[in-house]
Amino acid sequence: MTVPHSSFWSSDRIKEEQSSRELISPFVGGFVKQSAYELALGSEVFITSEHTKRRLAPNEQISIPPGQFALLLTHEQLDIPNDVIGFISVRYTIKRKGLINVSGFHVDPGYCGRLKFAVYNAGSQNIVLSRGQRVFMIWFTNLTEPTSDPYQNKSTEQNEITAEDVMSLQGDVASPAALKDRIDSLQTEYDRRLSTMDDRVRQGLGALEDKIATRSKVATGLLVAFVVEFLILIIVLVVGFFFQRPTTIVVPEPKKDTPGIQQNSNTSQANNNRNSPG
């Protein structure tokens, strides 16, 4: 058994398949380019910064801020056969501005309905789109045989952005731009506090230097007074040493014996001799 070869469709093949079975509705042959079909932005969008979905009037514009997600509904409805798979992307002219497709890159065999593109603005500026603008692209390739488990959900949920879709993307998104602003704000606050702290440190050092200078002056004054008093004491001692009068010690001369005294002495000696026995 020969297995059919799987390959991507050319532009002519897309037009041929469209003429035999309705793949895309509405279909405009002029939007088949480089083996892909260009899909347009439809009537419903949801941007995380707006909290609820919007319905767009013809040619109405939307703006996706940096760092925000969005759900974009296509204008066209698709009816993918069971033996075909589609591959999707954002057009390069829009992708290069920073709009990234984060919802997946293929369309299942058997899928029927509009496509919901979940996108993220990774750029630094708002991305502006308008209803009816050619934003997306789809390529087709055939399978070797029809799949036995095609996509089964044929509900109308595929043709609108539902409340569940909105709730799945709700919440604050920390965009790079918002984070940059926050970092800049913190840097400014840090610089302010650092400057205030530096001023306080300088004031404290100035006060400390004043106290040290005052105490140094007091210590210097005390030292000078001590040195002066010490010098005065030295001077007084030196002057007293050189100019003090010496003390004269008078030694009395021995007295000479007089004749009367000598005679009395001799008489006393004679009397003593008489009185002595034998």
Coordinates of N, CA and C in Angstrom, one line a residue, residues 25-220:
S25 N -13.7 31.2 5.9 CA -14.9 32.0 5.6 C -14.9 33.2 6.4
P26 N -15.0 34.4 5.8 CA -14.9 34.7 4.4 C -13.5 34.5 3.8
F27 N -13.5 34.2 2.5 CA -12.2 33.9 1.8 C -12.0 35.0 0.8
V28 N -10.8 35.6 0.7 CA -10.4 36.5 -0.3 C -9.1 36.0 -0.9
G29 N -9.2 35.7 -2.2 CA -8.0 35.2 -2.9 C -6.8 36.0 -2.8
G30 N -6.9 37.3 -2.7 CA -5.8 38.2 -2.7 C -5.0 38.1 -1.4
F31 N -5.5 37.5 -0.4 CA -4.8 37.3 0.9 C -4.1 36.0 1.0
V32 N -4.0 35.2 -0.1 CA -3.2 34.0 -0.2 C -1.8 34.5 -0.7
K33 N -0.8 34.4 0.2 CA 0.5 34.9 -0.2 C 1.6 34.0 0.4
Q34 N 2.6 33.7 -0.5 CA 3.7 32.9 -0.1 C 3.3 31.6 0.6
S35 N 2.3 30.9 0.0 CA 1.8 29.6 0.5 C 1.1 29.7 1.9
A36 N 0.6 30.9 2.2 CA -0.1 31.1 3.5 C -1.3 32.0 3.3
Y37 N -2.2 31.9 4.2 CA -3.4 32.8 4.1 C -3.3 33.8 5.3
E38 N -3.5 35.1 5.0 CA -3.4 36.1 6.0 C -4.8 36.3 6.6
L39 N -4.8 36.1 7.9 CA -6.1 36.3 8.7 C -6.2 37.7 9.3
A40 N -7.4 38.2 9.5 CA -7.6 39.5 10.0 C -8.1 39.5 11.4
L41 N -7.8 40.6 12.1 CA -8.3 40.8 13.5 C -9.8 41.0 13.5
G42 N -10.5 40.3 14.3 CA -12.0 40.3 14.3 C -12.5 41.3 15.3
S43 N -13.8 41.1 15.8 CA -14.5 42.1 16.5 C -14.4 42.0 18.0
E44 N -13.7 41.0 18.5 CA -13.5 40.9 20.0 C -12.1 40.8 20.4
V45 N -11.7 41.6 21.5 CA -10.4 41.5 22.0 C -10.5 41.6 23.5
F46 N -9.5 41.1 24.2 CA -9.3 41.3 25.6 C -7.9 41.6 25.9
I47 N -7.6 42.7 26.6 CA -6.3 43.1 27.0 C -6.2 43.1 28.6
T48 N -5.2 42.6 29.1 CA -5.1 42.4 30.6 C -5.2 43.7 31.3
S49 N -4.7 44.8 30.7 CA -4.8 46.1 31.4 C -6.2 46.7 31.5
E50 N -7.1 46.1 30.7 CA -8.5 46.6 30.7 C -9.5 45.8 31.5
H51 N -9.2 44.6 31.9 CA -10.0 43.8 32.8 C -11.3 43.2 32.2
T52 N -11.8 43.7 31.1 CA -13.0 43.1 30.4 C -12.8 43.1 28.9
K53 N -13.4 42.2 28.2 CA -13.3 42.2 26.8 C -14.0 43.4 26.1
R54 N -13.6 43.7 24.9 CA -14.1 44.8 24.1 C -14.7 44.3 22.8
R55 N -15.7 44.9 22.3 CA -16.2 44.6 21.0 C -15.8 45.8 20.1
L56 N -15.2 45.6 19.0 CA -14.7 46.6 18.2 C -15.6 46.9 17.0
A57 N -15.7 48.2 16.7 CA -16.4 48.7 15.5 C -15.5 48.5 14.3
P58 N -16.0 48.5 13.1 CA -15.1 48.4 12.0 C -14.0 49.4 12.0
N59 N -12.7 49.0 11.8 CA -11.5 49.8 11.7 C -11.2 50.4 13.1
E60 N -11.9 50.1 14.2 CA -11.5 50.6 15.5 C -10.2 50.1 15.9
Q61 N -9.4 50.9 16.6 CA -8.1 50.6 17.0 C -8.0 50.1 18.5
I62 N -7.0 49.3 18.7 CA -6.7 48.9 20.1 C -5.2 49.1 20.3
S63 N -4.8 49.2 21.6 CA -3.4 49.5 22.0 C -3.1 48.5 23.1
I64 N -2.0 47.7 22.8 CA -1.6 46.7 23.7 C -0.3 47.3 24.4
P65 N -0.3 47.6 25.7 CA 0.8 48.2 26.3 C 2.0 47.2 26.5
P66 N 3.2 47.7 26.7 CA 4.3 46.8 26.9 C 4.1 46.0 28.1
G67 N 4.4 44.7 28.0 CA 4.3 43.8 29.1 C 2.9 43.3 29.4
Q68 N 2.0 43.5 28.5 CA 0.6 43.1 28.7 C 0.2 41.9 27.8
F69 N -0.7 41.1 28.2 CA -1.2 40.0 27.4 C -2.5 40.5 26.7
A70 N -2.9 39.8 25.6 CA -4.1 40.1 25.0 C -4.7 38.8 24.3
L71 N -6.0 38.7 24.2 CA -6.6 37.7 23.4 C -7.2 38.3 22.2
L72 N -6.9 37.8 21.1 CA -7.4 38.4 19.8 C -8.1 37.4 19.0
L73 N -9.3 37.7 18.6 CA -10.2 36.8 17.9 C -10.1 37.1 16.4
T74 N -9.9 36.1 15.5 CA -9.8 36.3 14.1 C -11.2 36.7 13.5
H75 N -11.2 37.4 12.4 CA -12.4 37.7 11.7 C -12.9 36.4 10.9
E76 N -12.0 35.6 10.4 CA -12.4 34.4 9.6 C -12.7 33.2 10.5
Q77 N -13.6 32.4 10.0 CA -13.8 31.1 10.6 C -13.1 30.0 9.8
L78 N -12.6 29.0 10.5 CA -11.9 27.9 9.8 C -12.7 26.6 9.9
D79 N -12.5 25.8 8.9 CA -13.1 24.4 9.0 C -12.0 23.5 8.4
I80 N -11.2 22.9 9.4 CA -10.1 22.1 9.0 C -10.5 20.7 8.8
P81 N -10.2 20.1 7.6 CA -10.6 18.7 7.4 C -9.8 17.7 8.3
N82 N -10.3 16.5 8.4 CA -9.7 15.5 9.3 C -8.3 15.1 8.8
D83 N -8.0 15.3 7.5 CA -6.7 14.9 7.0 C -5.7 16.1 6.8
V84 N -6.0 17.2 7.5 CA -5.3 18.5 7.3 C -4.9 19.0 8.7
I85 N -3.8 19.6 8.8 CA -3.4 20.3 10.0 C -2.9 21.7 9.6
G86 N -3.2 22.7 10.5 CA -2.8 24.1 10.2 C -1.7 24.6 11.1
F87 N -0.9 25.4 10.6 CA 0.2 26.1 11.5 C 0.0 27.6 11.4
I88 N 0.1 28.2 12.6 CA -0.3 29.6 12.7 C 0.9 30.4 13.3
S89 N 0.8 31.7 13.0 CA 1.9 32.7 13.5 C 1.3 34.1 13.3
V90 N 2.1 35.0 14.0 CA 1.8 36.4 13.8 C 2.7 36.9 12.6
R91 N 2.2 37.8 11.8 CA 2.9 38.3 10.7 C 4.2 39.0 11.2
Y92 N 5.3 38.9 10.4 CA 6.6 39.4 10.8 C 6.5 40.9 11.0
T93 N 5.8 41.6 10.2 CA 5.8 43.1 10.3 C 5.2 43.6 11.6
I94 N 4.4 42.7 12.3 CA 3.9 43.0 13.6 C 4.7 42.3 14.7
K95 N 5.2 41.1 14.4 CA 6.0 40.4 15.3 C 7.3 41.2 15.7
R96 N 7.9 41.8 14.7 CA 9.2 42.5 15.0 C 9.0 43.7 15.9
K97 N 7.8 44.2 16.1 CA 7.5 45.2 17.1 C 7.5 44.7 18.5
G98 N 7.4 43.4 18.7 CA 7.5 42.8 20.0 C 6.2 42.0 20.3
L99 N 5.3 41.8 19.4 CA 4.1 41.0 19.7 C 4.4 39.5 19.4
I100 N 4.2 38.7 20.5 CA 4.6 37.3 20.5 C 3.3 36.5 20.6
N101 N 3.2 35.5 19.8 CA 2.1 34.5 19.9 C 2.5 33.5 21.0
V102 N 1.7 33.4 22.1 CA 1.9 32.4 23.2 C 0.8 31.4 23.3
S103 N -0.1 31.3 22.3 CA -1.2 30.4 22.5 C -1.0 29.0 21.8
G104 N 0.1 28.8 21.1 CA 0.3 27.6 20.4 C 0.5 27.9 18.9
F105 N 0.9 26.9 18.2 CA 1.3 27.1 16.8 C 0.7 26.2 15.8
H106 N -0.4 25.5 16.2 CA -1.0 24.7 15.2 C -2.5 24.7 15.4
V107 N -3.3 24.2 14.4 CA -4.7 24.1 14.5 C -5.0 22.6 14.2
D108 N -5.8 22.0 15.1 CA -6.0 20.5 15.0 C -6.9 20.1 13.8
P109 N -6.6 19.0 13.3 CA -7.6 18.4 12.3 C -9.0 18.3 12.9
G110 N -10.0 18.7 12.1 CA -11.4 18.7 12.6 C -11.8 20.0 13.3
Y111 N -10.9 20.9 13.5 CA -11.3 22.2 14.2 C -12.2 23.0 13.3
C112 N -13.2 23.6 14.0 CA -14.2 24.5 13.3 C -14.5 25.7 14.1
G113 N -14.2 26.9 13.6 CA -14.5 28.1 14.3 C -13.4 29.1 14.1
R114 N -13.6 30.3 14.8 CA -12.6 31.3 14.7 C -11.4 30.9 15.6
L115 N -10.3 31.6 15.4 CA -9.1 31.3 16.2 C -8.9 32.4 17.2
K116 N -8.5 32.0 18.4 CA -8.1 32.9 19.5 C -6.6 32.9 19.7
F117 N -6.0 34.1 19.4 CA -4.6 34.2 19.5 C -4.3 34.9 20.9
A118 N -3.6 34.2 21.8 CA -3.1 34.8 23.0 C -1.7 35.3 22.7
V119 N -1.5 36.7 22.9 CA -0.3 37.3 22.5 C 0.2 38.1 23.7
Y120 N 1.5 38.4 23.6 CA 2.2 39.2 24.6 C 3.1 40.3 24.0
N121 N 3.0 41.5 24.5 CA 3.8 42.6 24.0 C 5.1 42.6 24.8
A122 N 6.1 42.0 24.1 CA 7.5 42.0 24.7 C 8.3 43.2 24.3
G123 N 7.7 44.2 23.6 CA 8.4 45.3 23.2 C 8.4 46.4 24.2
S124 N 9.0 47.6 23.9 CA 9.1 48.7 24.8 C 8.0 49.8 24.5
Q125 N 7.2 49.6 23.5 CA 6.2 50.6 23.1 C 4.8 49.9 22.9
N126 N 3.8 50.7 23.0 CA 2.4 50.2 22.7 C 2.3 49.7 21.3
I127 N 1.6 48.6 21.1 CA 1.4 48.0 19.8 C 0.0 48.3 19.4
V128 N -0.2 49.0 18.3 CA -1.6 49.4 17.9 C -2.0 48.6 16.8
L129 N -3.2 48.0 16.9 CA -3.8 47.2 15.9 C -5.2 47.7 15.6
S130 N -5.8 47.4 14.5 CA -7.2 47.8 14.2 C -8.0 46.6 13.6
R131 N -9.3 46.7 13.9 CA -10.1 45.6 13.4 C -10.1 45.6 11.8
G132 N -9.9 44.3 11.3 CA -9.8 44.1 9.9 C -8.4 44.1 9.4
Q133 N -7.4 44.5 10.3 CA -6.0 44.5 9.9 C -5.5 43.0 9.7
R134 N -4.7 42.8 8.7 CA -4.1 41.4 8.5 C -3.0 41.2 9.5
V135 N -3.3 40.5 10.6 CA -2.3 40.3 11.7 C -1.7 38.9 11.7
F136 N -2.4 37.9 11.3 CA -2.0 36.5 11.5 C -1.8 35.8 10.2
M137 N -1.2 34.6 10.2 CA -1.0 33.8 9.0 C -1.2 32.3 9.4
I138 N -1.7 31.6 8.4 CA -1.9 30.1 8.6 C -1.4 29.4 7.3
W139 N -0.7 28.3 7.6 CA -0.2 27.4 6.6 C -1.0 26.0 6.7
F140 N -1.1 25.3 5.6 CA -1.8 24.0 5.7 C -0.9 22.9 5.2
T141 N -1.0 21.8 5.8 CA -0.3 20.6 5.3 C -1.3 19.4 5.5
N142 N -1.2 18.5 4.5 CA -2.1 17.3 4.6 C -1.4 16.2 5.4
L143 N -2.2 15.4 6.0 CA -1.7 14.2 6.7 C -1.6 13.0 5.7
T144 N -1.0 12.0 6.2 CA -0.9 10.8 5.3 C -2.2 10.1 5.1
E145 N -3.1 10.3 6.1 CA -4.5 9.8 6.0 C -5.3 10.6 7.0
P146 N -6.6 10.5 6.9 CA -7.5 11.2 7.9 C -7.3 10.7 9.3
T147 N -7.2 11.5 10.3 CA -7.0 11.1 11.7 C -8.2 10.5 12.2
S148 N -8.1 9.5 13.1 CA -9.2 8.8 13.7 C -9.8 9.6 14.9
D149 N -9.0 10.6 15.4 CA -9.5 11.3 16.6 C -9.4 12.8 16.3
P150 N -10.3 13.3 15.4 CA -10.2 14.8 15.1 C -10.8 15.6 16.3
Y151 N -10.5 16.9 16.2 CA -11.1 17.8 17.2 C -12.6 17.8 17.2
Q152 N -13.2 17.6 18.3 CA -14.7 17.4 18.4 C -15.5 18.6 18.8
N153 N -14.9 19.6 19.4 CA -15.7 20.6 20.0 C -16.2 21.6 18.9
K154 N -17.5 21.5 18.6 CA -18.1 22.3 17.6 C -19.0 23.4 18.2
S155 N -18.8 23.8 19.5 CA -19.6 24.7 20.1 C -19.3 26.1 19.7
T156 N -20.3 27.0 20.0 CA -20.1 28.4 19.6 C -19.0 29.1 20.4
E157 N -18.5 28.5 21.5 CA -17.4 29.1 22.3 C -16.2 29.4 21.4
Q158 N -16.1 28.7 20.3 CA -14.9 29.0 19.4 C -15.1 30.3 18.7
N159 N -16.2 30.9 18.7 CA -16.5 32.1 17.9 C -16.5 33.4 18.7
E160 N -16.2 33.3 20.0 CA -16.2 34.5 20.8 C -15.2 34.3 22.0
I161 N -14.8 35.4 22.6 CA -14.0 35.4 23.8 C -14.9 35.2 25.0
T162 N -14.8 34.1 25.7 CA -15.7 33.8 26.8 C -15.2 34.4 28.1
A163 N -16.1 34.3 29.1 CA -15.7 34.8 30.5 C -14.6 33.9 31.0
E164 N -14.6 32.6 30.7 CA -13.5 31.7 31.1 C -12.2 32.1 30.5
D165 N -12.2 32.6 29.2 CA -11.0 33.0 28.6 C -10.4 34.3 29.3
V166 N -11.3 35.2 29.7 CA -10.9 36.4 30.3 C -10.3 36.1 31.7
M167 N -11.0 35.2 32.5 CA -10.6 34.9 33.8 C -9.2 34.2 33.8
S168 N -8.9 33.5 32.7 CA -7.6 32.7 32.6 C -6.4 33.7 32.5
L169 N -6.7 34.9 32.0 CA -5.6 35.9 31.8 C -5.7 37.1 32.8
Q170 N -6.7 37.1 33.6 CA -6.9 38.3 34.6 C -5.8 38.2 35.6
G171 N -5.5 39.4 36.2 CA -4.5 39.6 37.2 C -3.5 40.6 36.8
D172 N -2.8 41.1 37.8 CA -1.7 42.1 37.6 C -0.6 41.4 36.8
V173 N -0.1 42.1 35.8 CA 1.0 41.6 35.1 C 2.2 42.5 35.3
A174 N 3.3 41.9 35.8 CA 4.5 42.7 36.0 C 5.3 42.9 34.7
S175 N 4.9 43.9 34.0 CA 5.6 44.2 32.7 C 7.0 44.6 32.9
P176 N 7.9 44.4 31.9 CA 9.3 44.9 32.0 C 9.3 46.4 32.2
A177 N 8.4 47.1 31.5 CA 8.4 48.6 31.7 C 8.0 49.0 33.1
A178 N 7.0 48.3 33.7 CA 6.6 48.6 35.0 C 7.7 48.2 36.0
L179 N 8.4 47.1 35.8 CA 9.5 46.7 36.7 C 10.6 47.7 36.6
K180 N 10.9 48.2 35.4 CA 11.9 49.2 35.2 C 11.6 50.5 36.0
D181 N 10.3 50.9 35.9 CA 9.9 52.1 36.6 C 10.0 51.9 38.1
R182 N 9.7 50.6 38.6 CA 9.8 50.3 40.0 C 11.2 50.3 40.4
I183 N 12.1 49.8 39.6 CA 13.5 49.7 39.9 C 14.1 51.2 40.0
D184 N 13.7 52.0 39.0 CA 14.1 53.4 39.0 C 13.7 54.1 40.2
S185 N 12.4 53.8 40.6 CA 11.9 54.5 41.8 C 12.6 54.1 43.1
L186 N 12.9 52.8 43.2 CA 13.7 52.3 44.3 C 15.1 52.8 44.3
Q187 N 15.7 53.0 43.1 CA 17.1 53.5 43.0 C 17.1 55.0 43.5
T188 N 16.0 55.7 43.1 CA 15.9 57.1 43.5 C 15.7 57.2 45.0
E189 N 14.9 56.4 45.6 CA 14.7 56.3 47.0 C 15.9 55.9 47.8
Y190 N 16.7 55.0 47.2 CA 17.9 54.5 47.8 C 18.9 55.7 47.8
D191 N 19.0 56.4 46.7 CA 20.0 57.5 46.6 C 19.6 58.6 47.6
R192 N 18.3 58.8 47.7 CA 17.9 59.9 48.7 C 18.2 59.5 50.1
R193 N 17.9 58.3 50.5 CA 18.2 57.8 51.8 C 19.7 57.8 52.1
L194 N 20.5 57.4 51.1 CA 21.9 57.3 51.2 C 22.5 58.8 51.4
S195 N 21.9 59.7 50.6 CA 22.4 61.1 50.7 C 22.0 61.6 52.1
T196 N 20.8 61.3 52.6 CA 20.4 61.8 54.0 C 21.3 61.2 55.0
M197 N 21.6 59.9 54.9 CA 22.5 59.2 55.8 C 23.9 59.8 55.8
D198 N 24.4 60.2 54.6 CA 25.7 60.8 54.4 C 25.7 62.1 55.1
D199 N 24.6 62.9 54.9 CA 24.6 64.2 55.6 C 24.6 64.0 57.1
R200 N 23.9 63.0 57.6 CA 23.9 62.8 59.1 C 25.2 62.4 59.6
V201 N 25.9 61.5 58.8 CA 27.2 61.1 59.2 C 28.2 62.3 59.2
R202 N 28.1 63.1 58.2 CA 28.9 64.3 58.2 C 28.7 65.2 59.3
Q203 N 27.4 65.4 59.7 CA 27.0 66.3 60.8 C 27.6 65.7 62.1
G204 N 27.4 64.3 62.2 CA 27.9 63.7 63.4 C 29.5 63.8 63.5
L205 N 30.1 63.6 62.4 CA 31.6 63.8 62.4 C 32.0 65.2 62.7
G206 N 31.2 66.2 62.2 CA 31.5 67.6 62.5 C 31.4 67.9 64.0
A207 N 30.3 67.3 64.6 CA 30.1 67.5 66.0 C 31.2 66.9 66.8
L208 N 31.6 65.7 66.4 CA 32.6 64.9 67.1 C 33.9 65.7 67.0
E209 N 34.2 66.2 65.8 CA 35.4 67.0 65.6 C 35.4 68.3 66.5
D210 N 34.3 68.9 66.6 CA 34.2 70.1 67.5 C 34.4 69.7 68.9
K211 N 33.9 68.6 69.4 CA 34.1 68.1 70.8 C 35.6 67.8 71.0
I212 N 36.1 67.1 70.0 CA 37.6 66.8 70.1 C 38.4 68.0 70.2
A213 N 38.1 69.0 69.3 CA 38.8 70.3 69.3 C 38.7 71.0 70.6
T214 N 37.5 71.0 71.2 CA 37.2 71.7 72.4 C 38.0 71.0 73.6
R215 N 37.9 69.7 73.6 CA 38.6 69.0 74.7 C 40.2 69.1 74.5
S216 N 40.6 69.1 73.2 CA 42.0 69.3 72.9 C 42.5 70.7 73.4
K217 N 41.7 71.7 73.2 CA 42.0 73.0 73.7 C 42.1 73.0 75.3
V218 N 41.1 72.4 75.9 CA 41.2 72.3 77.4 C 42.4 71.6 77.9
A219 N 42.7 70.4 77.2 CA 43.8 69.6 77.6 C 45.1 70.4 77.4
T220 N 45.2 71.1 76.3 CA 46.4 71.9 76.0 C 46.5 73.0 77.0

